mmCIF file of C-alpha atoms in Angstrom:
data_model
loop_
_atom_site.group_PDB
_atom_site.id
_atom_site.type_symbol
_atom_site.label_atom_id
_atom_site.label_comp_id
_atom_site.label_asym_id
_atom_site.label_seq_id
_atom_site.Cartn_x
_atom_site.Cartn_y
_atom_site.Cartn_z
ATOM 1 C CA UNK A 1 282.926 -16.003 18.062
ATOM 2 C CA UNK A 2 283.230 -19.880 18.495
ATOM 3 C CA UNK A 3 282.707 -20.772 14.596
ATOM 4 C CA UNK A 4 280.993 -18.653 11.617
ATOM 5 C CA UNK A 5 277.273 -17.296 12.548
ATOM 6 C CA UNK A 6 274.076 -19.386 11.215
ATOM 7 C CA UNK A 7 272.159 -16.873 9.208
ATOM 8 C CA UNK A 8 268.536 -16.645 10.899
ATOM 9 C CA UNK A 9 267.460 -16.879 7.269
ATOM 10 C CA UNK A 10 268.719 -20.187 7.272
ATOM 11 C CA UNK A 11 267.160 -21.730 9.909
ATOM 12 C CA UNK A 12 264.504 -23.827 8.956
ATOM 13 C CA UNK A 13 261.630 -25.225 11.227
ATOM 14 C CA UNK A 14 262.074 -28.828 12.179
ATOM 15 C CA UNK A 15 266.408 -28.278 11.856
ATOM 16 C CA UNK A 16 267.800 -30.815 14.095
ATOM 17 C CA UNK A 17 270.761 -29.727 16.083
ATOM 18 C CA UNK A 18 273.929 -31.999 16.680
ATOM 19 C CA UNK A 19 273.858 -34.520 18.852
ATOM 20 C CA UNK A 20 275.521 -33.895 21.277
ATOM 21 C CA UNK A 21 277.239 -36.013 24.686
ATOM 22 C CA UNK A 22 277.956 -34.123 28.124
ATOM 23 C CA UNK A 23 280.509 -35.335 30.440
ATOM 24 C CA UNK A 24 279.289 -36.704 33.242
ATOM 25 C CA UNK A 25 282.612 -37.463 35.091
ATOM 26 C CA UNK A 26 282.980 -37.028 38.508
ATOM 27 C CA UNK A 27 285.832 -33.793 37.432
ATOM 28 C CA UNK A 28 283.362 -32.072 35.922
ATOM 29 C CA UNK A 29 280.570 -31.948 38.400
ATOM 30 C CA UNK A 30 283.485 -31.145 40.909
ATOM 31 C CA UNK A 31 284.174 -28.217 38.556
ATOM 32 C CA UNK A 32 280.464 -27.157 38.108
ATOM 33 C CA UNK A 33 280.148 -26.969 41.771
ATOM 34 C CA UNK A 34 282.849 -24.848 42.435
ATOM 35 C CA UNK A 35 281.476 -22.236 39.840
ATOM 36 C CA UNK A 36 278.087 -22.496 41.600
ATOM 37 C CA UNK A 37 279.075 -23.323 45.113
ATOM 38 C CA UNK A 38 276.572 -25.855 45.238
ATOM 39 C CA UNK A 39 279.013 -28.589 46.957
ATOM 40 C CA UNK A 40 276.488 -30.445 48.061
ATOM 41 C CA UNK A 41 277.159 -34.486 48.731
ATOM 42 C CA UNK A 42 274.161 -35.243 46.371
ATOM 43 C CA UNK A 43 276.107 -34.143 43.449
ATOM 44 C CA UNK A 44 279.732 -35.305 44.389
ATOM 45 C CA UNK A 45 279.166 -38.848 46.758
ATOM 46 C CA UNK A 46 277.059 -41.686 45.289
ATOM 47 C CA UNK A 47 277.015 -43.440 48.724
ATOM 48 C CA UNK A 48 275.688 -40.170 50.055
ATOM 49 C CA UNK A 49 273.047 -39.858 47.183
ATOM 50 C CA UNK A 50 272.236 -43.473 47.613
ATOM 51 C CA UNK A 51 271.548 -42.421 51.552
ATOM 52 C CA UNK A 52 268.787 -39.795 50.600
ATOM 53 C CA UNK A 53 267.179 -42.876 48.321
ATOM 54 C CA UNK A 54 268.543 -41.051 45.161
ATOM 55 C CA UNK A 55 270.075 -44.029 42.576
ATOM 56 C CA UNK A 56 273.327 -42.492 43.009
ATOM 57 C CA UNK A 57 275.293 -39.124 42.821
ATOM 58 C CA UNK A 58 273.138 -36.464 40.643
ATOM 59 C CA UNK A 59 274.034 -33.882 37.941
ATOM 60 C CA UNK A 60 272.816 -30.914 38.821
ATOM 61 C CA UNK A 61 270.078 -29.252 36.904
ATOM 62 C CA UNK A 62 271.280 -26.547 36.561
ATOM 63 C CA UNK A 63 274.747 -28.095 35.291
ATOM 64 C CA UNK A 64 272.076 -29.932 32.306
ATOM 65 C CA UNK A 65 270.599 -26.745 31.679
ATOM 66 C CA UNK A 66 273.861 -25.470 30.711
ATOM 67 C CA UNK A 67 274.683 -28.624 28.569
ATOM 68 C CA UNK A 68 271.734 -27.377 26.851
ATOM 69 C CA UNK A 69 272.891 -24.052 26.553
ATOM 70 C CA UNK A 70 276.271 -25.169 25.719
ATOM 71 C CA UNK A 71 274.737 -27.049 22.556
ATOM 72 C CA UNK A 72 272.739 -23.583 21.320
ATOM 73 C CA UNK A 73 275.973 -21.608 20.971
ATOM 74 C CA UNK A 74 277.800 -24.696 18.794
ATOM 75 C CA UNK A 75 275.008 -24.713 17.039
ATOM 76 C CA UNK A 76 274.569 -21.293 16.174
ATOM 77 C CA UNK A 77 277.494 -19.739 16.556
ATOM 78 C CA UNK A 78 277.404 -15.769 18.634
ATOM 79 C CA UNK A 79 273.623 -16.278 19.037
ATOM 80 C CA UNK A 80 271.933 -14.736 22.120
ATOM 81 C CA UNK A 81 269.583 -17.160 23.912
ATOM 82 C CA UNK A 82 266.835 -14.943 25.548
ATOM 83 C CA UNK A 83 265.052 -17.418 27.347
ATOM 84 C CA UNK A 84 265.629 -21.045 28.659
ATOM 85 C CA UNK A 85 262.857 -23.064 30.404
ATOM 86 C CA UNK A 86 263.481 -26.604 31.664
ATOM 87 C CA UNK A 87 261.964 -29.141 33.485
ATOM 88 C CA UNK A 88 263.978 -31.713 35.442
ATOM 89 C CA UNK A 89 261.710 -35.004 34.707
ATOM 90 C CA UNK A 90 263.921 -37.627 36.241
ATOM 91 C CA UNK A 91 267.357 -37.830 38.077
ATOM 92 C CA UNK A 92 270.790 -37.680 35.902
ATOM 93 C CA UNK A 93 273.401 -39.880 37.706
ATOM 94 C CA UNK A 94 276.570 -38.904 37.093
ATOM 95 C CA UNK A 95 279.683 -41.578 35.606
ATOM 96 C CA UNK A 96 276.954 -41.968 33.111
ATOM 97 C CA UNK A 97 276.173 -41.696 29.715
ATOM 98 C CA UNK A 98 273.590 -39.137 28.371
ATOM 99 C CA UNK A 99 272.764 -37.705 24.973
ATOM 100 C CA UNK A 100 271.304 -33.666 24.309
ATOM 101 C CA UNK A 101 269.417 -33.451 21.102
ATOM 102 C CA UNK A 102 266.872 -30.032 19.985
ATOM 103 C CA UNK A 103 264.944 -29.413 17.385
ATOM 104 C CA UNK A 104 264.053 -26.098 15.714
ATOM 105 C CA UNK A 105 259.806 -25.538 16.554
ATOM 106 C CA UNK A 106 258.959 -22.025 16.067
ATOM 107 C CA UNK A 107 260.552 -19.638 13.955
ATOM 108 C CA UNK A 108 259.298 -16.016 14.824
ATOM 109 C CA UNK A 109 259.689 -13.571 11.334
ATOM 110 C CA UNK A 110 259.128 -10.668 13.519
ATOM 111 C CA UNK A 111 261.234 -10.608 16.337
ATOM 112 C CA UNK A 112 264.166 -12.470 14.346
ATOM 113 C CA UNK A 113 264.270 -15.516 16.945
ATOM 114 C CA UNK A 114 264.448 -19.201 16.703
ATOM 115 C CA UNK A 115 262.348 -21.486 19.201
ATOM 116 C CA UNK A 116 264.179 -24.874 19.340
ATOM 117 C CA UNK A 117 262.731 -28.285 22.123
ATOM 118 C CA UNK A 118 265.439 -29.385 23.674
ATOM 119 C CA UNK A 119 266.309 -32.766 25.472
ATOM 120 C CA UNK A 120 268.427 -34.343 27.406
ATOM 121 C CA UNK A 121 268.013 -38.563 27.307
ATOM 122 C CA UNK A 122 269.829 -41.002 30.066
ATOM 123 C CA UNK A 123 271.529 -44.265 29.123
ATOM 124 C CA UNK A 124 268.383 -46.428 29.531
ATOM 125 C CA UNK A 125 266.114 -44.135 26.920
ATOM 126 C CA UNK A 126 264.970 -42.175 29.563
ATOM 127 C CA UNK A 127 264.368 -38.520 29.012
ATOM 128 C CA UNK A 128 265.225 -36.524 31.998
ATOM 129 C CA UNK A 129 265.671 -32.909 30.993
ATOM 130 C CA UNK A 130 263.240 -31.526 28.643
ATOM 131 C CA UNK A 131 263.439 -28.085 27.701
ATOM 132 C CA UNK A 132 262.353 -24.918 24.846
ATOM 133 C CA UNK A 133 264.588 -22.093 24.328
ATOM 134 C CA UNK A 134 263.905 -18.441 22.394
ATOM 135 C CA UNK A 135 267.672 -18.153 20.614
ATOM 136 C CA UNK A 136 268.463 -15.342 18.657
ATOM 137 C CA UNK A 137 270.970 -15.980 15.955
ATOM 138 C CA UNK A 138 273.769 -13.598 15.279
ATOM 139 C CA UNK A 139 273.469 -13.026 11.314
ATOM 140 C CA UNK B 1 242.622 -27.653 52.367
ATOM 141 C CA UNK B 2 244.427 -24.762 51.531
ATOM 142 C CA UNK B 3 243.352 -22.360 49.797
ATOM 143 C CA UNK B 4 245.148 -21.262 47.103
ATOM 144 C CA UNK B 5 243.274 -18.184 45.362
ATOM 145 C CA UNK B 6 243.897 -16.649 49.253
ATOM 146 C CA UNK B 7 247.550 -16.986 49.082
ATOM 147 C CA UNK B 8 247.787 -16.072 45.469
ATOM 148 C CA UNK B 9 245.950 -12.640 46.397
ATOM 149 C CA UNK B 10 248.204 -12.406 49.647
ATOM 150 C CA UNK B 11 251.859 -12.878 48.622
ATOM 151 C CA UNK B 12 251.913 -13.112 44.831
ATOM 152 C CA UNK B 13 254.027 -10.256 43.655
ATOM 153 C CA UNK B 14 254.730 -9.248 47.086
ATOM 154 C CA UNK B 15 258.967 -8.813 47.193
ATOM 155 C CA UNK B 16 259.974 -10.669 50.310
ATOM 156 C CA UNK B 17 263.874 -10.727 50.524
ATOM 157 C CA UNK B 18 267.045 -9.279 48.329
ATOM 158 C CA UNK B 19 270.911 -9.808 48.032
ATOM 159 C CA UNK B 20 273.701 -8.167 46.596
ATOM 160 C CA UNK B 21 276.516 -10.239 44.775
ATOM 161 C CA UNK B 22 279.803 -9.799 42.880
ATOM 162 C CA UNK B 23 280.039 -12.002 39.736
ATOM 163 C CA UNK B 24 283.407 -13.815 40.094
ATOM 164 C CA UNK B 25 285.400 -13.893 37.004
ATOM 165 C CA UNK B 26 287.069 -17.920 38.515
ATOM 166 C CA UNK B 27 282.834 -19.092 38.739
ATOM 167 C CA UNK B 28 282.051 -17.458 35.387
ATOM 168 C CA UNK B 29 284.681 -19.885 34.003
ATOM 169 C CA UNK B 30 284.430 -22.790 35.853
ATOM 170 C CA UNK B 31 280.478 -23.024 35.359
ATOM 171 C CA UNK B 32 280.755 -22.549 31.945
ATOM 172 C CA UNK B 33 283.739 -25.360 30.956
ATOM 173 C CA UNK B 34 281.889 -27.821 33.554
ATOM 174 C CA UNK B 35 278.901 -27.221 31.255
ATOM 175 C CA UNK B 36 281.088 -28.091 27.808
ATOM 176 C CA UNK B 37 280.741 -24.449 26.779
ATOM 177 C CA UNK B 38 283.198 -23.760 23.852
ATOM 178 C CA UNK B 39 282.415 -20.597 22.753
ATOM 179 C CA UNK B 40 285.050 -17.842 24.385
ATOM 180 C CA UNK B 41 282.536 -15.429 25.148
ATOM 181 C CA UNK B 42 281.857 -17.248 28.172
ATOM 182 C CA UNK B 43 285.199 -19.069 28.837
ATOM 183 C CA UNK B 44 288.188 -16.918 27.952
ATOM 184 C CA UNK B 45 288.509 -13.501 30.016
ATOM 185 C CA UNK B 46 290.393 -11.553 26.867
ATOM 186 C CA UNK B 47 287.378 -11.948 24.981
ATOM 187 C CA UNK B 48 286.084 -8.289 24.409
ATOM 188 C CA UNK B 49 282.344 -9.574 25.001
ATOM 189 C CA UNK B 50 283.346 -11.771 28.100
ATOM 190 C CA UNK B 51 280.394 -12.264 30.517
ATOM 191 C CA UNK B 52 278.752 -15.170 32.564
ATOM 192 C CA UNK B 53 276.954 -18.134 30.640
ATOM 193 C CA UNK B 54 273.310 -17.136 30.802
ATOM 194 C CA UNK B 55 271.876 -19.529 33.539
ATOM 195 C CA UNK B 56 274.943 -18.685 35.593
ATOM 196 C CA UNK B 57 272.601 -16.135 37.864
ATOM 197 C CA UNK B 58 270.351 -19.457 38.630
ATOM 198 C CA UNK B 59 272.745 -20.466 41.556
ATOM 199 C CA UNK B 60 272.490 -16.989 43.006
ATOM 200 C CA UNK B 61 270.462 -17.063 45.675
ATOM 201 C CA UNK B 62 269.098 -15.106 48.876
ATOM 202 C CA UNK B 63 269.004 -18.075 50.911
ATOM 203 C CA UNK B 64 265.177 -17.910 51.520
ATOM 204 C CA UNK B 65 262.997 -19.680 49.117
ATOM 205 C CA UNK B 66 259.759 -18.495 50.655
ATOM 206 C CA UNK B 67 258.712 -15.150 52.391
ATOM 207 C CA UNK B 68 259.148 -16.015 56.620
ATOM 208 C CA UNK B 69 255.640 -16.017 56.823
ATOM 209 C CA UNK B 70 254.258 -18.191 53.843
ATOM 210 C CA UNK B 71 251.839 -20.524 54.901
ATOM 211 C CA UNK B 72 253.097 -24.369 54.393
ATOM 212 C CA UNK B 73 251.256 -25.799 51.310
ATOM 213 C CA UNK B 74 251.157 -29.733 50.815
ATOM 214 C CA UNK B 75 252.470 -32.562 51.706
ATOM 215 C CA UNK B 76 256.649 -33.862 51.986
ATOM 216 C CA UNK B 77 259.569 -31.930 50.850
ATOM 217 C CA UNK B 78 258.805 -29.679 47.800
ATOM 218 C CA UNK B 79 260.715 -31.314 44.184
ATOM 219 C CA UNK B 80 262.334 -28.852 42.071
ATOM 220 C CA UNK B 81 260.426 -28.888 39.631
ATOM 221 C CA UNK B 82 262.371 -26.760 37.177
ATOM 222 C CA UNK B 83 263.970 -23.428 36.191
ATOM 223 C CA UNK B 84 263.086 -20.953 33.625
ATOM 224 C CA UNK B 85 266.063 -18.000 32.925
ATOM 225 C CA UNK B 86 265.368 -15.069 31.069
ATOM 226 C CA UNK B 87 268.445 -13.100 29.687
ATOM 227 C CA UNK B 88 267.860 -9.052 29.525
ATOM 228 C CA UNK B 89 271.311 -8.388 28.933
ATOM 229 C CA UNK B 90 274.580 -9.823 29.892
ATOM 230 C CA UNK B 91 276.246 -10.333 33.290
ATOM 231 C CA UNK B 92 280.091 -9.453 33.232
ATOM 232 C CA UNK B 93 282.808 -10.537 35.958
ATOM 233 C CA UNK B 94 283.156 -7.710 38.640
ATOM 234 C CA UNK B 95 279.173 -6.522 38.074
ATOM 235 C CA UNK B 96 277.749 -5.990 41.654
ATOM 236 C CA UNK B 97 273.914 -7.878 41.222
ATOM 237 C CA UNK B 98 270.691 -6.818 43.082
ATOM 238 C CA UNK B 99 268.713 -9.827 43.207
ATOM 239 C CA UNK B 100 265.246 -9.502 44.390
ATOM 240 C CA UNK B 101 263.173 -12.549 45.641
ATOM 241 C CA UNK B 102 259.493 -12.572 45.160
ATOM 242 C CA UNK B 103 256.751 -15.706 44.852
ATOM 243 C CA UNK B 104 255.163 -15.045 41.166
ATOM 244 C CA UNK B 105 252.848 -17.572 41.006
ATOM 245 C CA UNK B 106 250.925 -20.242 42.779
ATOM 246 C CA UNK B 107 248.454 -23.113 41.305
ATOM 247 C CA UNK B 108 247.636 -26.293 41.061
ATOM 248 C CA UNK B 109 247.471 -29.257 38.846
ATOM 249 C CA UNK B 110 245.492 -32.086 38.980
ATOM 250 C CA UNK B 111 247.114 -35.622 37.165
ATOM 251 C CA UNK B 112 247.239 -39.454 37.859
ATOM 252 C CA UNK B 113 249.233 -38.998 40.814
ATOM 253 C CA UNK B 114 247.177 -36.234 42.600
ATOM 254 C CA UNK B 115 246.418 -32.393 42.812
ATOM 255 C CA UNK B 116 250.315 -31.154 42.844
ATOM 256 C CA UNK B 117 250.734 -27.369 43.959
ATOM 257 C CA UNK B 118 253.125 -25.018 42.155
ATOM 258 C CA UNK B 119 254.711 -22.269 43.169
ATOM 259 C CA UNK B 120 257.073 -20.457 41.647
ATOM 260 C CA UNK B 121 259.770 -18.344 43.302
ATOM 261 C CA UNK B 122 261.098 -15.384 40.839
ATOM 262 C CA UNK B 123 264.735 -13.375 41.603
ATOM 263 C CA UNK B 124 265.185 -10.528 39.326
ATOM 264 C CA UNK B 125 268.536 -9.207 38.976
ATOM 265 C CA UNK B 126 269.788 -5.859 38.004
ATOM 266 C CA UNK B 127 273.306 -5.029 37.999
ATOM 267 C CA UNK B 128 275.023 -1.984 39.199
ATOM 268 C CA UNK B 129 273.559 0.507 36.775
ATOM 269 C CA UNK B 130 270.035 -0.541 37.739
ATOM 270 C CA UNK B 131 269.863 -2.273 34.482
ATOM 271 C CA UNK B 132 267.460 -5.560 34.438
ATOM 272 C CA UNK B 133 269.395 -8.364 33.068
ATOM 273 C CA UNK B 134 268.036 -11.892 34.299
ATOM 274 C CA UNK B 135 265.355 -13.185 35.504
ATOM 275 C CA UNK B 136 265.152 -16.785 36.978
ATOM 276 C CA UNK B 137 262.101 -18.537 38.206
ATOM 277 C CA UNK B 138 262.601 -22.100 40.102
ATOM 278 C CA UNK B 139 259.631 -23.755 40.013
ATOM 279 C CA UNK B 140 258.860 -26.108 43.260
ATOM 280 C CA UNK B 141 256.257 -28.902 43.402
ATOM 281 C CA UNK B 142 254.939 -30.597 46.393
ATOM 282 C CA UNK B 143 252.014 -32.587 46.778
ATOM 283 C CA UNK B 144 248.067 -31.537 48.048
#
């Protein structure tokens, strides 16, 4: 386990989580796309992007989904996220800056799981990624 | 104009393609590090709980995104529109996935820009003991 578990007793609705800022370099992307084989010029070429009328070369979405998932697991360390649902509201160039920020929303007594809003916001104050996740904690 | 509640009777739920793939321990790791993931269970190998991040399955993909004979809805190229993943149990380096392609839904929204039209492609995978263990829906938009 990353860091010591985060009690689900201890989660409290409206907890913020970190903020936290993904890197957006040009390495990276190369290295998400050889996990997911998605080399596509879009994500790699900003004069290539820039020729499909895209404002330069893109992160993937599913590369910000995993930012997002990256930030649940620091957050709550061993936790089990059941279910991740995004919606990809605006293009993330890449060589940029971005912040991820979540919230805690829902807290269900029941089944022992945490539902935290999740977002991911571009350097202009645009929010491009917005997301909810069901996260189990660990403890 | 199309008509939707026809097509949703027609293909929703109907399975129209499937793949097989091997989960490569060298993606596993490389998806999850490009992603800022610090937490071994997806990064280092040795870890006794070592297994793919959980959206990992999302880039799997049959290569057909509707059935052959789906009829064409809208206008322009569809957007993607968004991806929901639901994790049934882990995915490990060296499982052999089914993935199973099937259209789950279809509707339509009416907002300031227009009527859009939805539809959303599922994949269900199960690994090599016929366990369910993700399910991914990609959710395409194009305009009515």
């Amino acid at each position: 386990m990353a860091g010591e578990a985060r009690a689900f007793e201890d989660i409290e609705l409206g907890d913020e989580l970190p903020v936290e800022h993904p890197d957006l370099s040009l390495p990276a992307i190369r290295r998400f796309t050889e996990g997911s084989e998605m080399r596509f010029p879009r994500f790699l070429d900003h004069e290539a992007a820039r020729a499909e009328g895209l404002p330069g070369a893109l992160v993937p979405g599913l590369m910000s989904q995993g930012f997002l998932l990256a930030l649940l697991h620091r957050w709550s360390p061993g936790c089990t996220v059941r279910k991740i649902d995004t919606v990809f509201r605006g293009p993330l160039v890449i060589e940029t800056e971005a912040e991820v920020t979540g919230a805690v929303t829902d807290i269900d007594e029941d089944e022992r799981t945490v539902e935290v809003d999740l977002t991911i916001v571009d350097d202009s104050g645009r929010t491009v990624v917005v997301g909810t996740a069901v996260v189990e904690p660990a403890a | 104009m199309t008509d939707l509640q026809a097509i949703r009777d027609e293909w929703v739920g109907v399975e129209f393609e499937s793949a097989e793939f091997t989960i490569d321990r060298d993606r596993v790791i490389a998806w999850a590090e490009a992603c800022g993931e610090t937490d071994p269970r997806f990064t280092d190998p040795g870890n006794p709980d070592f297994q793919a991040h959980p959206n990992f399955t999302a880039c799997l993909s049959t290569g057909r995104m509707m059935p052959e004979n789906f009829p064409r809805i809208g206008s322009g190229f569809g957007i993607d529109g968004g991806k929901t993943v639901e994790v049934h149990g882990p995915v490990r380096p060296g499982d052999t996935l089914t993935g199973r392609a099937s259209i789950h839904d279809v509707y339509d929204k009416t907002g300031r820009s227009g009527t859009m039209v939805f539809v959303i492609h599922r994949m269900d995978f199960t690994n090599q003991n016929g366990e369910l263990v993700s399910t991914v829906d990609s959710k395409m938009i194009r305009s009515r």
